[in-house]
Each structure stands twice: as C-alpha cells, then as structure tokens.
Short mmCIF file of C-alpha atoms in Angstrom, two decimals:
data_model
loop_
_atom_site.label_atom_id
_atom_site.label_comp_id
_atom_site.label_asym_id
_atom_site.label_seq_id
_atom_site.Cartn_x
_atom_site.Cartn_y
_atom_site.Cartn_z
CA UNK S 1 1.35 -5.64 8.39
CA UNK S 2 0.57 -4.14 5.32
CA UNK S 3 1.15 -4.67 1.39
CA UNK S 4 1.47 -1.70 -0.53
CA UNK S 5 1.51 -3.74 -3.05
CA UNK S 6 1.84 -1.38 -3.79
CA UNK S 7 2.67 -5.01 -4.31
CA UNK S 8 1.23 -2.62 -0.90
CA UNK S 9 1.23 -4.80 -4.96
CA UNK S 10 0.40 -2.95 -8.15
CA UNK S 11 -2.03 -2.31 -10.50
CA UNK S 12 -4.25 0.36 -11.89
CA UNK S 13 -7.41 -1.06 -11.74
CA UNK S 14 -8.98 -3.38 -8.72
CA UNK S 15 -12.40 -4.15 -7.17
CA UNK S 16 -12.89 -6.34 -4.29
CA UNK S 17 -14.44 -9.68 -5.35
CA UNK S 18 -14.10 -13.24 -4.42
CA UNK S 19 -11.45 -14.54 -6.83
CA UNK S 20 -9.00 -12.54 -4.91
CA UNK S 21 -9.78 -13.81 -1.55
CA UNK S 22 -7.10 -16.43 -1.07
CA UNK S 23 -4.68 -14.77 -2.42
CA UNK S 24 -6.15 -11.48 -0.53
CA UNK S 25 -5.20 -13.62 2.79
CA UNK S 26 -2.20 -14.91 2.12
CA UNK S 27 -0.80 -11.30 1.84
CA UNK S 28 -1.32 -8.50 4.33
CA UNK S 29 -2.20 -5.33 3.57
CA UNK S 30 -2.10 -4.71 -0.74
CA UNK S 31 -2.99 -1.30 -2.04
CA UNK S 32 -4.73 -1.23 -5.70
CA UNK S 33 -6.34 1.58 -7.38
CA UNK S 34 -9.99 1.29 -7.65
CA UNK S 35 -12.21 1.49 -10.70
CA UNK S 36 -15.15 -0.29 -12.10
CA UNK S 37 -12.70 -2.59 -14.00
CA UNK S 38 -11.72 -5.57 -12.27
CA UNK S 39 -8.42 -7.41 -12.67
CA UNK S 40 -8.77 -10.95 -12.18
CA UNK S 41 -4.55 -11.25 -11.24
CA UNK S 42 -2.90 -8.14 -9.62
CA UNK S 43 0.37 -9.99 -9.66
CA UNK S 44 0.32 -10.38 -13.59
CA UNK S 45 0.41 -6.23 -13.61
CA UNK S 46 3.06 -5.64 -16.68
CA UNK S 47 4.77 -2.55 -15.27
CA UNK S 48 4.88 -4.37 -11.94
CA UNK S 49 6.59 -7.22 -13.08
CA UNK S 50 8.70 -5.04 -15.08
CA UNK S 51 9.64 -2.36 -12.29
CA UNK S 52 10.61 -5.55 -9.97
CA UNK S 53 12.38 -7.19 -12.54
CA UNK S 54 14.85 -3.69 -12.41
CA UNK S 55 15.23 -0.88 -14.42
CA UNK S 56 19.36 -0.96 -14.10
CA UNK S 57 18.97 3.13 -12.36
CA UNK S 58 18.01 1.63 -8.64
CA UNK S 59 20.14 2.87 -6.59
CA UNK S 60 20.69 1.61 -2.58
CA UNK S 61 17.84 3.51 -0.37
CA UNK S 62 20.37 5.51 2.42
CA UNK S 63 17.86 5.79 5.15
CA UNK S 64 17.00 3.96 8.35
CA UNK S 65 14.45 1.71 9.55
CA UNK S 66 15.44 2.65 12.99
CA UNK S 67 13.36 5.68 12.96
CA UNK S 68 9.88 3.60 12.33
CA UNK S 69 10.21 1.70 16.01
CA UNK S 70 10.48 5.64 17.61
CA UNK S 71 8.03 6.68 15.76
CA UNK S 72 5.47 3.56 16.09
CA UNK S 73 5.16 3.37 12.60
CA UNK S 74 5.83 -0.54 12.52
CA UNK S 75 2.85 -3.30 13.09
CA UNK S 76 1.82 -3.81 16.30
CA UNK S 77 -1.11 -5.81 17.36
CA UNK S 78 -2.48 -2.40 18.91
CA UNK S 79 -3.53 -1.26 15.59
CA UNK S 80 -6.59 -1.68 13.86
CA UNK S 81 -7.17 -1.90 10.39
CA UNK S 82 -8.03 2.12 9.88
CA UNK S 83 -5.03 2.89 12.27
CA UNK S 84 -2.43 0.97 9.73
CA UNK S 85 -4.01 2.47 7.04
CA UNK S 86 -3.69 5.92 8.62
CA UNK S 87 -0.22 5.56 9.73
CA UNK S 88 0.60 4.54 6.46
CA UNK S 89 -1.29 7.51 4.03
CA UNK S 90 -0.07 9.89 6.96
CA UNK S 91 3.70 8.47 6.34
CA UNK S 92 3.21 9.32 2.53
CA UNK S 93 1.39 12.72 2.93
CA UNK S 94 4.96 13.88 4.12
CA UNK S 95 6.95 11.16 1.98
CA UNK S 96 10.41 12.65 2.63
CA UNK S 97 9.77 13.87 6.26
CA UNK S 98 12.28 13.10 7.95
CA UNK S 99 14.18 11.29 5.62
CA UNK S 100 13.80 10.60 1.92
CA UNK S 101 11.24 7.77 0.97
CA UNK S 102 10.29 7.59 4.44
CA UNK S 103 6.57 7.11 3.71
CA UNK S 104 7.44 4.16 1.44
CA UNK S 105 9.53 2.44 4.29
CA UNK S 106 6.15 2.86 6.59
CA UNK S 107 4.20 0.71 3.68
CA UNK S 108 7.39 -1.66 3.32
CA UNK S 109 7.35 -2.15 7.21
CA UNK S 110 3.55 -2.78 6.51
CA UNK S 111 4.15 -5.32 3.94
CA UNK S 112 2.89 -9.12 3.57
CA UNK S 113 5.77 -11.70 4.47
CA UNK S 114 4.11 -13.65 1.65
CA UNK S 115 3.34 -10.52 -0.56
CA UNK S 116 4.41 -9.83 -3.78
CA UNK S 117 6.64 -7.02 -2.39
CA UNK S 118 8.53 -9.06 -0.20
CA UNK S 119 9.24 -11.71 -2.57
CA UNK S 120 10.67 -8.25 -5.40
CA UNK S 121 13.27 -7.09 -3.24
CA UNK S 122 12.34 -3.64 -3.03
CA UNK S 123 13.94 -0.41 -1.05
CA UNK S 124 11.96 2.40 -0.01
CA UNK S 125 14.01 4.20 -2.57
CA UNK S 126 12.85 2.03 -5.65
CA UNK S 127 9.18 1.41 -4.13
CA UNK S 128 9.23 5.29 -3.85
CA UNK S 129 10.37 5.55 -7.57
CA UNK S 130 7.96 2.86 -8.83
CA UNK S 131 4.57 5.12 -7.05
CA UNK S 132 5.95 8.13 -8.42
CA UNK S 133 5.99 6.52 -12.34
CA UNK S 134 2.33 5.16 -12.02
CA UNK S 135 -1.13 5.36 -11.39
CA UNK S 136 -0.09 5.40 -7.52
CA UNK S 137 1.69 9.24 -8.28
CA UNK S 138 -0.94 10.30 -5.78
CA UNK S 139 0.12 8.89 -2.79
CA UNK S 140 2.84 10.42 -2.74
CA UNK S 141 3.14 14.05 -1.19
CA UNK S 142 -0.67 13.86 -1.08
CA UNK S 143 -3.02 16.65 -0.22
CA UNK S 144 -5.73 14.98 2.11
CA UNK S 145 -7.02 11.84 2.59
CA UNK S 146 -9.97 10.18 3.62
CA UNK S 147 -11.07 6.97 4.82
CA UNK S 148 -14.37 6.00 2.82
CA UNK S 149 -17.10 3.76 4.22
CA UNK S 150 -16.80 0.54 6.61
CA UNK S 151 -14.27 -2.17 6.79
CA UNK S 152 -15.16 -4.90 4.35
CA UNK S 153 -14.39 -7.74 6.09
CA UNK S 154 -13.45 -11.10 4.69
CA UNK S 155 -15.86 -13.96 5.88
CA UNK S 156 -13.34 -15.71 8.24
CA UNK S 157 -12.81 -12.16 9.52
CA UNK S 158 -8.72 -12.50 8.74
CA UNK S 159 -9.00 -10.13 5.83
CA UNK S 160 -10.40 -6.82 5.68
CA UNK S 161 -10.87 -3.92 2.32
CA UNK S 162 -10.56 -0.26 3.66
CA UNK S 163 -11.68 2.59 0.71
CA UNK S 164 -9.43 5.98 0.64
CA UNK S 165 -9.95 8.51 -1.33
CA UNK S 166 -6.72 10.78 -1.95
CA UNK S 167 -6.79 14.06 -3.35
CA UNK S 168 -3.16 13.72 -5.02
CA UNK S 169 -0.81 15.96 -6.96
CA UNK S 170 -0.71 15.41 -10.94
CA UNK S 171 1.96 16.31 -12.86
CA UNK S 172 0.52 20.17 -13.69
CA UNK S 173 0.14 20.99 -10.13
CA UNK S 174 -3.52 20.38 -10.21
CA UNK S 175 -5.50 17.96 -7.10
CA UNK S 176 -6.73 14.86 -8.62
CA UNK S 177 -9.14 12.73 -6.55
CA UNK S 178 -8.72 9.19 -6.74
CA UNK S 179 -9.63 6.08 -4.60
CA UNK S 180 -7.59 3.16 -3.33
CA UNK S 181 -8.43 -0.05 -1.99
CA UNK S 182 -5.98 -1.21 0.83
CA UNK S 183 -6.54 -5.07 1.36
CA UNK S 184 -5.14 -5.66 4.58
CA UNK S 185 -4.61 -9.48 6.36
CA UNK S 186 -3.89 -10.37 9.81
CA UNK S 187 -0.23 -12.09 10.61
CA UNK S 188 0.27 -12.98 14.06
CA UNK S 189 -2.03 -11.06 15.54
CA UNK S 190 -1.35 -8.02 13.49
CA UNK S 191 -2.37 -6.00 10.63
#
C-alpha cells in the first residue's frame, strides 16, 4: 500500500536516513521530493499541514473507486515494490484518464493505514489539487518516468526507498527533471 504522502506525505525536500526509519515503517509507501537537504520531520511540512487543515474551496471528488479493482490498480500482495511504484507514476502520467483525479485515487488506494494521508481526510480531488500547487506539480500529467537505481531496503527488510526521476510539466510548458523518493512499507503482506 502506498503513501503518497504525498502524505504519499509532503514535503519538498527529503533524503533517506535513519531518523526516519520508524516512522518510515509505520507508514506504507510516502513520496518526498529529493534533494541534498534533509528534513528531519516530513509531517511538520507547513503547506502540508495547512492544505489538510482545508482551504474552504474542496469540493467532494465525483469519481469511483470501483474502477481501481478492474483495473488492478489496488495493493495486492502480487506486487513488488517497483510494480506499486509503477502502477502508481503510470496512474498519474494520465491523471484524468478515465476519470478526473484518477491517478491520485491509485496513490490514495496506495496509502499507509497509519500515514499521514489517511489520518487528513483527503479525496482524490483535493490530493490532486494539493500536487498540482507544490513542488509535486510534476507528477501530475508527467512526461516519462524512470525508476533510478536499486531498492534501498530497510534492515528488517519491511521498508524499502525506490528513486524516480520524472521529467514533469512546469508551468511555461517546459520538461523539468526532478527526482522522488517513494518510501514504501509492507502491511499484511503488501506494499
């Protein structure tokens, strides 16, 4: 299962160190922008907190989950880590295909039961609104994507760091590349 924190969650600058380990384990699959800064608490992320919190224009997401079992876009202890982590930059590289936000409902079916997202109370709609007004713009509607490097695997093997680098949309129609860290955890039996 997978945090996007973007909990998948949210920050714009995260390394993989040791500090984050138990909290790294306790959710399942978090998404941070990488850089060489290092954030010692992803969850203490301003806008995040903020964005959660609501902005009063959220409106109800009008899609269906329904679509995700059809589709095998929901955990299943057949995947691997890379194979959540392609399902779910696949599901954004065609965001509103075949329904609006639909890539963000992939990384919401993803998401921790103990991650930050699942304890905010977002929609696909409003996670989809919160990526597009950050650092995470990328994602969304990306170009390509590739996975970078091994697995980084957590010592107890429970935990694992998977590198993408996405060659995103900015705002003047011009590819950016940019790399993400998804920090994915197992939950029974799944990623």
């Amino acid at each position: 299962s997978f945090v996007l924190v973007l909990s998948v969650i949210i920050t714009t600058t995260f390394a993989f160190h040791q500090r984050l380990h138990s909290e790294w384990q306790n959710s399942r699959n978090r998404i941070f922008q990488s850089s060489s800064e290092i954030n010692d608490n992803p969850y203490q992320d301003p806008k995040l907190q903020e964005f959660l919190q609501g902005d009063g224009i959220n409106t109800a997401w009008k899609g269906s989950t329904e679509i995700l079992r059809r589709r095998k876009q929901i955990p299943s202890n057949e995947y691997d880590p890379q194979t959540v982590v392609n399902k779910c930059m696949q599901a954004l590289q065609a965001n509103d295909d075949p329904q609006l936000d639909h890539g963000c409902c992939v990384l919401l079916a993803f998401k921790s039961p103990f991650g930050l997202l699942s304890q905010g109370g977002l929609d696909p709609g409003g996670y989809g609104r919160f990526l597009r007004s950050t650092n995470y713009n990328p994602l969304i509607d990306n170009a390509d994507f590739q996975l970078i490097g091994e697995l980084i695997y957590s010592k107890d093997s429970l935990s694992v760091r998977q590198r993408v680098q996405v060659n995103g949309w900015n705002i003047d129609g011009n590819i950016n590349k940019s790399l993400f860290d998804f920090y994915l955890s197992k939950n029974e039996d799944k990623w």
